[in-house]
Short mmCIF file of C-alpha atoms and ligand atoms in Angstrom, two decimals:
data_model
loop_
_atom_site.label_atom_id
_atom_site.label_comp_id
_atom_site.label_asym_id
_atom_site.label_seq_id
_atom_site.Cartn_x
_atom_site.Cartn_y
_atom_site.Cartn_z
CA UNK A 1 0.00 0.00 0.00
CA UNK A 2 1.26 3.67 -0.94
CA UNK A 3 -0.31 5.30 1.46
CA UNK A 4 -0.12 5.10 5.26
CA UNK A 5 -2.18 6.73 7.59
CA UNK A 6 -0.06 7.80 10.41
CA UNK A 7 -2.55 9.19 12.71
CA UNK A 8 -5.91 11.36 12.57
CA UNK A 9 -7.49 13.97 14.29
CA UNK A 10 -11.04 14.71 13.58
CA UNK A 11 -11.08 14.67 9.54
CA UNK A 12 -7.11 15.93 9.21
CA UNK A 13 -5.06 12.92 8.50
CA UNK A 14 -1.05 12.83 9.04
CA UNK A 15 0.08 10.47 6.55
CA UNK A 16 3.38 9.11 4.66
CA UNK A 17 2.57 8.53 0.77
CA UNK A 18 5.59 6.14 -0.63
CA UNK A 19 6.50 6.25 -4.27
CA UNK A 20 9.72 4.97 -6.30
CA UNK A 21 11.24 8.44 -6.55
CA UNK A 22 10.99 9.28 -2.46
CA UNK A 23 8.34 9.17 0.57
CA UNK A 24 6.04 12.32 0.47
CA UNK A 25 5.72 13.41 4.20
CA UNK A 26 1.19 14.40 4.01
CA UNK A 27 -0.40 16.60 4.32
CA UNK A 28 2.05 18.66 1.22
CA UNK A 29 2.07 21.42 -1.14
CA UNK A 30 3.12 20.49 -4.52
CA UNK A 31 5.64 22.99 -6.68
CA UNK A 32 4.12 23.91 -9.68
CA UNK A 33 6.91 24.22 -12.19
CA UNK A 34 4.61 24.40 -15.41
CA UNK A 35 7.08 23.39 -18.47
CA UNK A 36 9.70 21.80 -16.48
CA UNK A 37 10.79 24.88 -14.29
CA UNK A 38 9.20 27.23 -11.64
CA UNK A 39 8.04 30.30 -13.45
CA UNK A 40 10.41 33.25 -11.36
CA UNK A 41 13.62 30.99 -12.36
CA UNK A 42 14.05 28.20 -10.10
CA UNK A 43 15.60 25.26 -10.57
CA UNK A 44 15.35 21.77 -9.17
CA UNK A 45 18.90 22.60 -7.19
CA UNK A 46 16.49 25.69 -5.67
CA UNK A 47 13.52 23.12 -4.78
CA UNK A 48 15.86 21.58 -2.27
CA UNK A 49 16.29 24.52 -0.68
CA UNK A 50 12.91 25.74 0.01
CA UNK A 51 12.11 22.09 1.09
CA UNK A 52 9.77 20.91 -1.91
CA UNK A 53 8.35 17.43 -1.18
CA UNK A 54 6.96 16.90 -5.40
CA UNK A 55 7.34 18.86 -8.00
CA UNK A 56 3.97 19.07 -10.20
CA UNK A 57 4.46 19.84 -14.00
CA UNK A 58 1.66 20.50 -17.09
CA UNK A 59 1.14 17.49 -19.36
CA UNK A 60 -0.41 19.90 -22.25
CA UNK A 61 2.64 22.52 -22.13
CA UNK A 62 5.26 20.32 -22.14
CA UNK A 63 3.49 18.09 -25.28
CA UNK A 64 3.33 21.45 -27.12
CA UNK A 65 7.37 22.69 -25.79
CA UNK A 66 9.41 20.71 -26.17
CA UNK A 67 7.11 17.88 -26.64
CA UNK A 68 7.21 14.58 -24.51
CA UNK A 69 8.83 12.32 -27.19
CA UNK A 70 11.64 14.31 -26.96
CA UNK A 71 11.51 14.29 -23.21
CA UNK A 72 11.52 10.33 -23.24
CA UNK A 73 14.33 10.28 -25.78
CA UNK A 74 16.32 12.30 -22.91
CA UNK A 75 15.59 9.63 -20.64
CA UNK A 76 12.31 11.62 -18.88
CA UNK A 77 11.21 14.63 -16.73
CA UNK A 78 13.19 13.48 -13.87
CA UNK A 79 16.44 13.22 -16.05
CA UNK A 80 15.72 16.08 -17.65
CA UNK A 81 14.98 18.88 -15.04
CA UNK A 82 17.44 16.87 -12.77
CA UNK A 83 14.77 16.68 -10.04
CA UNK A 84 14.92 13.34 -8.28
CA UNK A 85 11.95 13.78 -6.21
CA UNK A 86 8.37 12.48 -6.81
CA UNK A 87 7.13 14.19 -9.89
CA UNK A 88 3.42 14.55 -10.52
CA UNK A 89 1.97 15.47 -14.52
CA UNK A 90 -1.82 16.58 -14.36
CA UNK A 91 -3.39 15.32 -17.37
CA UNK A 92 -3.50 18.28 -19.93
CA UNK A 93 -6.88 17.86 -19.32
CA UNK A 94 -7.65 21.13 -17.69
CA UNK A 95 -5.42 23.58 -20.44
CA UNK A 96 -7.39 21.64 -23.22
CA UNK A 97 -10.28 22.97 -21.27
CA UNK A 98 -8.78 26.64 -20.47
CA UNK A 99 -6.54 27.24 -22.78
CA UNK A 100 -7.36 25.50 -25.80
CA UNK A 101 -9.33 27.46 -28.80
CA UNK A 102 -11.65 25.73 -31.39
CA UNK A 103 -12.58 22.36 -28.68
CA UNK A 104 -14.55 19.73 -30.05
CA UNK A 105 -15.50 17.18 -27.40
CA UNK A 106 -16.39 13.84 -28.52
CA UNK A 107 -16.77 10.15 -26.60
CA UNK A 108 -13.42 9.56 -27.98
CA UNK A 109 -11.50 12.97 -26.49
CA UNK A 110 -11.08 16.44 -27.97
CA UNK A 111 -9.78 18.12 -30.81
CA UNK A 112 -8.58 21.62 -30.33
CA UNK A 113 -6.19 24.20 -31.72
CA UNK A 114 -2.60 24.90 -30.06
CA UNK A 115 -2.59 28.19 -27.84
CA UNK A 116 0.22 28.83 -29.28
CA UNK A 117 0.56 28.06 -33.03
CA UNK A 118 -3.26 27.12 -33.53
CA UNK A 119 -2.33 23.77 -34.80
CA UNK A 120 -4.54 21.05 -34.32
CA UNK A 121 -4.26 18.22 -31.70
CA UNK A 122 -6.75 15.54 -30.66
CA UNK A 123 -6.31 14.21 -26.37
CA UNK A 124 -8.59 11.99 -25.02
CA UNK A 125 -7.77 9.03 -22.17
CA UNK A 126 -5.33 7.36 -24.17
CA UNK A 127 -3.16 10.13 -25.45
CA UNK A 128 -3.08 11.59 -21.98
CA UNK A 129 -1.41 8.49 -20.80
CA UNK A 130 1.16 8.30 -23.52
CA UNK A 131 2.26 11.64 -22.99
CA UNK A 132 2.70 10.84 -19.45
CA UNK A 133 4.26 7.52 -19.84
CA UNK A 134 6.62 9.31 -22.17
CA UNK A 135 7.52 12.22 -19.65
CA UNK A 136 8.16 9.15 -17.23
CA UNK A 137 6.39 11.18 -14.08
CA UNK A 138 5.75 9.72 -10.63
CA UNK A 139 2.07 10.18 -10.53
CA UNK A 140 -0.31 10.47 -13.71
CA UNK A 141 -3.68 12.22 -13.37
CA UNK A 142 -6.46 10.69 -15.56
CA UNK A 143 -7.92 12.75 -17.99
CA UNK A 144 -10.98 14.05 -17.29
CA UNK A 145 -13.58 16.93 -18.47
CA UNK A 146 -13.35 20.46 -17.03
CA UNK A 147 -16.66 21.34 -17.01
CA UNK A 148 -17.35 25.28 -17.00
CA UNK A 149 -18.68 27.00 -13.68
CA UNK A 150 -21.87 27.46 -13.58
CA UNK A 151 -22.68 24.15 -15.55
CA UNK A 152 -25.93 23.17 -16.12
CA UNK A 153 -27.11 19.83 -14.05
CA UNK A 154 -27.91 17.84 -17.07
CA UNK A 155 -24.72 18.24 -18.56
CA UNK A 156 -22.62 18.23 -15.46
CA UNK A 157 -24.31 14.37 -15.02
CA UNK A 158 -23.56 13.40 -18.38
CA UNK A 159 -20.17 14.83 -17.76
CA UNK A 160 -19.88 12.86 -15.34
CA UNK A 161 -20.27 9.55 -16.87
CA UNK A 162 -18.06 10.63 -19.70
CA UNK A 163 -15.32 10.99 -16.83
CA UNK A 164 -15.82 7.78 -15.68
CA UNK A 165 -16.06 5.93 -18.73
CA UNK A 166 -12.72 7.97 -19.68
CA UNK A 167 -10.91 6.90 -16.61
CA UNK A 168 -11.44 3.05 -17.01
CA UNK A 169 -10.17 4.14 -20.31
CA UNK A 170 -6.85 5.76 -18.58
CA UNK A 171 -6.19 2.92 -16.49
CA UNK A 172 -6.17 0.09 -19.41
CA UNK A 173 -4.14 2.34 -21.59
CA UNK A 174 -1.62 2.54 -18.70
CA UNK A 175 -1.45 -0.87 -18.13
CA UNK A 176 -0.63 -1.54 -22.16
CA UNK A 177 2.02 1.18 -22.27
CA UNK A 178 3.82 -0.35 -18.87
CA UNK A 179 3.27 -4.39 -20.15
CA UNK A 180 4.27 -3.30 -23.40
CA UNK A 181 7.54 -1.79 -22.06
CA UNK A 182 6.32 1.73 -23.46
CA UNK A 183 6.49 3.90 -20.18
CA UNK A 184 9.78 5.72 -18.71
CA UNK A 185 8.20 5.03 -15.37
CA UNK A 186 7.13 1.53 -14.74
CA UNK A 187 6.28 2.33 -11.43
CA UNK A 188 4.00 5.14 -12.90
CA UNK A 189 0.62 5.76 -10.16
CA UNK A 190 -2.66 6.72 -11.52
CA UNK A 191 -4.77 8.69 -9.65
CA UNK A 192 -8.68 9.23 -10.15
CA UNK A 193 -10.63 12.90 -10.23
CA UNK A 194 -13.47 13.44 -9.08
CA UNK A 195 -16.09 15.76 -10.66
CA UNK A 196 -19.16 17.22 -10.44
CA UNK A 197 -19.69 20.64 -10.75
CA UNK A 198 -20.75 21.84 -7.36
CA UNK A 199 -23.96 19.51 -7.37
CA UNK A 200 -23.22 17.75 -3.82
CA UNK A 201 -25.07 14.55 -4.93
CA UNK A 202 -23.15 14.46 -8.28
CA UNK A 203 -20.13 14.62 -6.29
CA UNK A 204 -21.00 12.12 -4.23
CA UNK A 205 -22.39 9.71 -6.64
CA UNK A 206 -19.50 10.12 -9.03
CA UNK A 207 -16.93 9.23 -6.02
CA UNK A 208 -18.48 6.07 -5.23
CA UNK A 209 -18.52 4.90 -8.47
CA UNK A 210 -14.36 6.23 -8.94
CA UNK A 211 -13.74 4.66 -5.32
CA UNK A 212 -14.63 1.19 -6.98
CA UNK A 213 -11.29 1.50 -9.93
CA UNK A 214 -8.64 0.99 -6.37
CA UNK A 215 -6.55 3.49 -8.01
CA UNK A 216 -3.52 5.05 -6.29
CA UNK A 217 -5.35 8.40 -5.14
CA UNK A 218 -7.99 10.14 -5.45
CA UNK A 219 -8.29 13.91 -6.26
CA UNK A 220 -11.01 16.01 -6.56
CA UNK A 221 -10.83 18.22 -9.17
CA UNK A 222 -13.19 21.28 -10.80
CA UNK A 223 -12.73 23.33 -7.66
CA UNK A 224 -11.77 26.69 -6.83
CA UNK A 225 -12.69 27.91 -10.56
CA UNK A 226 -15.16 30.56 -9.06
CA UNK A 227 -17.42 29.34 -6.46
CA UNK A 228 -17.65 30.57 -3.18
CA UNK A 229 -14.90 29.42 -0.30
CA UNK A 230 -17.73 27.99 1.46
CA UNK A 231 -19.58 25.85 -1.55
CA UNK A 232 -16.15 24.64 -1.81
CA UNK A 233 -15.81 23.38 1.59
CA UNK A 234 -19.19 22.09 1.77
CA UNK A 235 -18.38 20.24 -1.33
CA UNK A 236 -15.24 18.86 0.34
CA UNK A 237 -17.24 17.55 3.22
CA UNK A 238 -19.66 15.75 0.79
CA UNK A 239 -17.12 13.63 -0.62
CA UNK A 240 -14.61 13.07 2.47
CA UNK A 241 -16.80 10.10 3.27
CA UNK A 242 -16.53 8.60 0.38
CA UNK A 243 -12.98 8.85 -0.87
CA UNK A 244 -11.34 5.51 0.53
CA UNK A 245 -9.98 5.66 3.96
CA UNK A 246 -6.53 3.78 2.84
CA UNK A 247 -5.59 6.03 -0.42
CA UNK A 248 -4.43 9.36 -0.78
CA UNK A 249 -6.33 12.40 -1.45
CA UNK A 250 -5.68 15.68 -3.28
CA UNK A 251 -7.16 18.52 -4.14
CA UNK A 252 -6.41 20.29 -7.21
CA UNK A 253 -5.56 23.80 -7.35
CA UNK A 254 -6.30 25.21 -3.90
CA UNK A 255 -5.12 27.56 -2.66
CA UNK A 256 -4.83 30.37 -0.16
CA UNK A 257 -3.09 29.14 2.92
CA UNK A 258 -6.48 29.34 4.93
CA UNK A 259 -8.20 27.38 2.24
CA UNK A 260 -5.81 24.58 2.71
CA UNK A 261 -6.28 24.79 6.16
CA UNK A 262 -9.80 24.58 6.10
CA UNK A 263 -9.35 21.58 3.53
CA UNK A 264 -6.44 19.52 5.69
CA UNK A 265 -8.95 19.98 8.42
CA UNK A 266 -11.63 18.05 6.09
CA UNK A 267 -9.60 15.29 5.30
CA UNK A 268 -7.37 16.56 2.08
CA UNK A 269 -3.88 15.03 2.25
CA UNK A 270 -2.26 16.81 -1.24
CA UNK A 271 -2.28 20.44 -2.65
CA UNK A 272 -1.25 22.37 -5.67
CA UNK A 273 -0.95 25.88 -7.10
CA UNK A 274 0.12 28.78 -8.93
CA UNK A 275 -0.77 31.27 -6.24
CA UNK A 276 2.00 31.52 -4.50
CA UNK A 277 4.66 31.80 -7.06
CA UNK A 278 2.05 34.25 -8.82
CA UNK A 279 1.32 36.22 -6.40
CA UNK A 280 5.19 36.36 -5.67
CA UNK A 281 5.65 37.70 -9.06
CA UNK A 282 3.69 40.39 -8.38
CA UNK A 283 5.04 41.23 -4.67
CA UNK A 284 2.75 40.03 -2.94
CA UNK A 285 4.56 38.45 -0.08
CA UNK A 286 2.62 35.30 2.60
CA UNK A 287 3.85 35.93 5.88
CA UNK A 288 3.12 34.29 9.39
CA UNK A 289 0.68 37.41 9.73
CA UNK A 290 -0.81 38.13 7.01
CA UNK A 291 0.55 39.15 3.13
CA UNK A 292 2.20 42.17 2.65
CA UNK A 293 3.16 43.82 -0.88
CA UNK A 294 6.56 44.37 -0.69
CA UNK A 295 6.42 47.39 -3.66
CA UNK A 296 4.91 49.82 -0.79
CA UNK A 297 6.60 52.39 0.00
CA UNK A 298 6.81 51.89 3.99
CA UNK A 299 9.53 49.32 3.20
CA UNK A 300 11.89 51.82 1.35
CA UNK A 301 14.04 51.72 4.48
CA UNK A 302 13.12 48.44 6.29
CA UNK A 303 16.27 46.31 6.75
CA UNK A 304 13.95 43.47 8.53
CA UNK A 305 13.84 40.15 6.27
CA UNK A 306 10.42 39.60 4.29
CA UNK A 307 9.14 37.65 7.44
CA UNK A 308 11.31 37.71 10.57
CA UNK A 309 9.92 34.30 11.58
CA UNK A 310 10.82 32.78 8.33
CA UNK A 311 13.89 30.99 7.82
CA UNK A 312 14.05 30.85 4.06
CA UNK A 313 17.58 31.39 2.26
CA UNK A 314 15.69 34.78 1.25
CA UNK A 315 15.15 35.99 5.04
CA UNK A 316 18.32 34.89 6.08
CA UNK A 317 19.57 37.05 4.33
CA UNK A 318 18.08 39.93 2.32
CA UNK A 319 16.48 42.86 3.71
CA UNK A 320 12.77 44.24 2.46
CA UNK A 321 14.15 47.30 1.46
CA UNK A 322 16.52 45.37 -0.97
CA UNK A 323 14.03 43.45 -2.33
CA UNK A 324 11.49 46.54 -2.85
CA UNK A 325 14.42 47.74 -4.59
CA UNK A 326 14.67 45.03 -6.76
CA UNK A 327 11.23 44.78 -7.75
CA UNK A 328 11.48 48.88 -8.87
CA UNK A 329 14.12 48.21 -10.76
CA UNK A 330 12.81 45.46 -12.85
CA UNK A 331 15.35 42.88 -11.36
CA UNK A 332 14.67 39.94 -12.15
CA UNK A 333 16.33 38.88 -9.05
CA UNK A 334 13.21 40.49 -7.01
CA UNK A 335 10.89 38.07 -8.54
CA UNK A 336 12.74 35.13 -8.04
CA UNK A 337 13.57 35.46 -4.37
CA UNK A 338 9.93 36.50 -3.94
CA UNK A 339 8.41 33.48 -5.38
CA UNK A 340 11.56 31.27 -3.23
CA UNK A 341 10.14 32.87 0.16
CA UNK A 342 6.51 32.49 -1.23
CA UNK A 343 7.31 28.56 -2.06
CA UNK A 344 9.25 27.75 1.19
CA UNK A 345 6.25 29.64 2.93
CA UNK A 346 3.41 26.97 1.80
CA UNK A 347 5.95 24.33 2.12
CA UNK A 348 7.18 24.96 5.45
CA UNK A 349 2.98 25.76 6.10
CA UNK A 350 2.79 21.98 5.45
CA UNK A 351 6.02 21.08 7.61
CA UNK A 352 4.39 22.88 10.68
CA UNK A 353 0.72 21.03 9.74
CA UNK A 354 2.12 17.98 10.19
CA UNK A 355 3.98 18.87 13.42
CA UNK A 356 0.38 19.76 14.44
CA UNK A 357 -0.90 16.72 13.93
CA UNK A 358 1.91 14.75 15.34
CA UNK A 359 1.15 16.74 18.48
CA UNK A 360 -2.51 16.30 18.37
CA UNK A 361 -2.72 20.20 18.46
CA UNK A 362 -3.52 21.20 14.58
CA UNK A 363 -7.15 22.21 15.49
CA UNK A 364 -5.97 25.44 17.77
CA UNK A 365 -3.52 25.97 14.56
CA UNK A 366 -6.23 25.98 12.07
CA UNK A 367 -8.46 28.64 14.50
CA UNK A 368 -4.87 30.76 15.29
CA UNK A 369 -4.29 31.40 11.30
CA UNK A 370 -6.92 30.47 9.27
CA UNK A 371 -8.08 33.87 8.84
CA UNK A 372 -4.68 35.51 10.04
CA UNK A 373 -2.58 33.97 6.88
CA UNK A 374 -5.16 35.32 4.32
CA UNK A 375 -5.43 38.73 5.43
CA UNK A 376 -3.46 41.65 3.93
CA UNK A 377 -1.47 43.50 6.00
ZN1 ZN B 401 11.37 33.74 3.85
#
């Protein structure tokens, strides 16, 4: 068994998740390096250092740049970007959906136009796990259909069923590419997402019938594209019950540091997203009380680190006022030592979680920052 529930308290589950490239220490924060690299220049040397547990990469860029055949022929992601961690692709699924222009969804997948050159490329279950199986990643997400927020409930059902039906699909095709000798990764996990739309019995219905595949994790996935915190949580709450007790669960895309608070406290193990290293880019700076912006001009002359409690290689040793300097002059050195301190932020976020819940103590953590972490200061 991958997963191994460590201990428990309430919903929040401490938990050790063990895969051929390293044991991922739950609940974590995956690094979202999009085409092979964190966008504000890091490296996998730099992911060490501001303690990332998995790096996550995008399925759909990388096929377009430089394109996963070339990837395998370089041996795969992990040989590639030199990271030797766990590595987990998403599907492409959700950039076909967002990105995409011209889509035209079919039983068998969907055709749509390159974001960048408009040509045309067709995805469905099967390509999604080639592309995987060549970019040899730890974890492969099945691919699935991002349904639009608000979707109607007629469609969002149907959708449904297409997801499922796609995901049995996933799991054969990745079973012929590993017999067949075909994957980079023999040792390649699939992992199951759950949809819905924000319909709780949907949701529900769809995760019983997932739960049934005994795939290697479970995320739940169409979240956080609009609806309100709380729908989000309520939805989270739905499904806890029904997402198997022995397997790992993630949930895709979230978030601010409250919401995965609020989501670790109902029973989410894994996280991923941009928002950090976004926000970083624009100076907008997590710290253990609150987010500042680190452009104002009240930090012209402050020679405290970003977050005095932080012990990041940024705090150690650059002052705000350098760094507010940096970002005025266009250096790109601002932006990448903002999204470092923004990274190690949600990754040492995690490290103290799980200290929590070793303790037994993570539910007067979640009340002490919940709000605290998400306000602006
Ligand atoms: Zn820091």
């Amino acid at each position: 068994m991958a997963y191994k529930l460590l201990k428990q308290e309430g919903s929040a589950r401490r938990g050790a998740f063990e895969t051929v490239h390293g044991t991922v220490q739950t609940p974590a924060f995956m690094n979202v390096a999009t085409a092979g690299a964190i966008k504000g220049g890091l490296s996998a040397f730099d992911l060490k250092d501001i303690r990332c547990q998995v790096m996550l990469c995008n399925t759909y860029h990388l096929h377009l740049r430089p394109g996963d055949k070339l990837v395998a022929d370089l041996g795969g992601l992990h040989k590639f970007t030199r990271w030797q961690g766990p590595i987990l692709t998403d599907s492409g699924g959700f950039q076909v959906f967002s990105l995409a222009k011209l889509r035209k969804i079919t039983e068998e997948g969907v055709a749509f136009s390159s974001h960048l050159d408009g040509h045309r490329i067709f995805m469905g279950p099967e390509e999604s796990m080639q592309i995987q199986a060549n970019l040899g990643s730890t974890i492969a997400m099945a691919f699935d259909e991002c349904v639009e927020n608000p979707a109607p409930y007629s469609y969002s059902k149907d959708s449904c069923a297409r997801t499922t039906r796609w995901l049995r699909r996933c799991k054969a095709e990745m079973a012929r590419l590993k017999s067949e000798g075909k994957a980079v990764n023999p040792d390649q996990l699939l992992f199951g997402i759950n949809q819905g739309c924000t319909f709780e019995d949907l949701r529900v219905e769809h995760m019983k019938e997932i739960a049934q595949l005994d795939l290697d994790g479970y995320a739940i996935g169409g979240l956080a594209v609009g609806e309100p915190a709380p729908v989000m949580y309520q939805i989270i709450s739905a499904v806890e019950p029904h997402m198997p007790r022995e397997k790992i669960r993630y949930l895709m895309g979230v978030g601010t540091p409250g919401n995965i608070l609020e989501a670790v406290y109902r029973g989410v193990d894994l996280f991923d997203c941009v928002m950090p290293s976004r926000n970083a880019r624009h100076g907008h700076l997590n710290t253990w009380n609150g987010i500042i912006n680190i452009k104002n001009a009240k930090y012209e002359r402050d020679e405290s680190p970003i977050d005095p409690e932080c012990d990041c290689p940024v705090c150690k040793n650059f002052s705000r006022a350098y760094i507010r300097h940096l970002f005025k002059a266009d250096e790109m050195l601002g932006m990448r030592l903002a999204v470092m301190h923004n990274l190690y932020f949600y990754n040492h976020l995690m490290e103290r979680i799980r200290q929590e819940l070793d303790a037994g103590t993570f539910g007067q953590f979640h009340d002490h920052y919940v709000q605290l972490l998400d306000t602006r200061i």
